[in-house]
Amino acid sequence: MRWHGIALFVVVALAAVAIVPGLSTDGDLGVTYQVRGEEGDTVRVTATFHVPNATVRVRLPSNATVLSARNLEDADGKFDYRLDGPSIATLVYTVSVHDPRSSYAGQNVAVTDSWAMFRRHRVEPEYATTSEDWSVTERYADGWSGVAGADIAYWGPHERYDRRVAGQRITLVVPEAVEVSPDRILDALEASATGLRVGARDDHVTVFVAPDPIRRGGLTSGWETEHAQDLWVHGMSSLSTANDVWVHEYVHTRQNWTATNRMAWFREASAEYYGALFAYRQGRVSFDSFQTYLRNVGPTGNATIDAPATWRTTDVPYEKGAMVAAALDARIRLASDGERSLQWVIARMNDHEGAVTVADFRRLVEEAAGRSFDDWFERYVNGTALPTMPTKPVAYASIPTNESLGPAPGNASTDASGLT
């Protein structure tokens, strides 16, 4: 859960023979993938290109080793190969699926004798010459027993569950090696998708349940393809705790903003806060458990959350950051007479052009609440103090019904009831 990366994932497939469709002189570029496991953490990829009447350049994954190339020529610059259509070409290469970038102990990928789930190291084709609009159509060899999302792929025995929720489709992929309650997971995600009114809703989210030896926690791919995103959560993750990895990772799929370094804390802080909040709102944890979890900031309580260079631990956004987000949400609700919440701010962050700065964030908070937050930000975002959280459930139980409509309130008729 406490790792949110942006990366491509590797497609894994059976060693079945790819069926090549008829070659057309116009239309999209087609790529058919065929992948098989090698020794260790290496896979062999066969990419077959179906090229219309155009010149295509191909870039390989950075750690790929080419075994053979048919009907391809060396390319200049950042590309590895080029091919002139109409033609069919084949590129065979091996690539390691080892993922060294996690800042937490354990594996983000795994390849076993009976199943595999790992990052997708695909080729990156680009048209060099064409006068038509174009796109890449990808498919996988017939007979492939798996699910390939936008970024994450799983091969092996599994069950697949689909549910339409709040204008999007959520696909849950459950490997045979894990035991979970699909309905309970989908119910929690559906309620969270409905309750999270911040825009940035992809058409399709694929949720992979990760077995051992993949580490505990979860990961959202951070890579979007055709309005689709993927995430994985370890099968041992509980829905009966405020530390809700399932919803935390889903919230990441609804974060469409870029941020400056000083706003880096808010991505994980907001996901952690809403994971806990929705666990409470959906009746999966008590209000006391919700509050206790967010108040347990430990040594991160003295951190300055908008100064990452000073952090002694990467847990700052998940602990103090989540507590600050919770207190800020309550303060906005009280200051705006319940007309706005932190979701109003996030929705506008998702629509913001360019990177969101701390000044942008403060301005949006002030628009939502209808009052100045200069002193509050100075103490709790730019400073080391801890804010006060409300002690009554009413501060977090309601969902503003109109916060996506109209401008923010110009003035608030109530104060924040002594909140700091």
Coordinates of N, CA and C in Angstrom, one line a residue, residues 8 17 32 72 88 90 105 134-135 175 185 206 222 226-227 238 275 292 316 372:
L8 N 5.6 0.8 -16.5 CA 4.9 -0.1 -17.4 C 4.9 -1.5 -16.8
V17 N 0.6 -20.3 -30.4 CA 0.9 -19.7 -31.6 C 0.0 -18.5 -31.9
T32 N 0.8 -8.2 -31.8 CA 0.3 -9.4 -31.1 C 1.5 -9.9 -30.2
L72 N 13.0 -6.0 -39.8 CA 13.2 -4.8 -39.1 C 14.6 -4.3 -39.4
I88 N 4.7 -7.5 -42.3 CA 4.6 -8.1 -41.0 C 6.0 -8.4 -40.5
T90 N 8.6 -9.4 -37.0 CA 8.6 -10.1 -35.7 C 9.9 -9.7 -34.9
A105 N 10.0 -3.5 1.8 CA 10.5 -4.9 1.7 C 9.5 -5.7 1.0
W134 N -3.9 7.6 -36.1 CA -3.6 6.2 -35.9 C -3.5 5.9 -34.4
S135 N -3.6 4.6 -34.2 CA -3.4 4.1 -32.8 C -2.8 2.7 -32.9
P175 N -6.7 -14.9 -8.3 CA -6.0 -16.1 -8.6 C -6.5 -17.3 -7.8
I185 N -15.3 -7.4 -1.5 CA -14.3 -6.4 -2.1 C -15.0 -5.5 -3.0
T206 N -9.0 -2.4 -13.3 CA -8.8 -3.8 -13.1 C -8.1 -4.0 -11.8
G222 N -0.4 3.5 -12.0 CA 0.0 4.9 -12.3 C 0.1 5.1 -13.8
E226 N -6.1 4.2 -22.6 CA -7.5 4.3 -23.1 C -8.5 4.3 -22.0
H227 N -8.2 5.2 -21.0 CA -9.2 5.5 -19.9 C -9.3 4.2 -19.0
S238 N -7.1 -6.8 4.8 CA -8.4 -6.9 5.4 C -9.2 -5.7 5.1
G275 N -9.3 6.0 2.5 CA -9.4 4.6 2.8 C -10.0 4.3 4.2
T292 N -8.7 6.5 16.1 CA -7.5 6.0 16.6 C -6.4 5.8 15.6
V316 N 5.7 9.7 6.6 CA 5.1 11.0 6.9 C 3.7 11.2 6.2
S372 N -10.1 32.5 5.2 CA -8.6 32.4 5.1 C -8.1 31.2 5.9

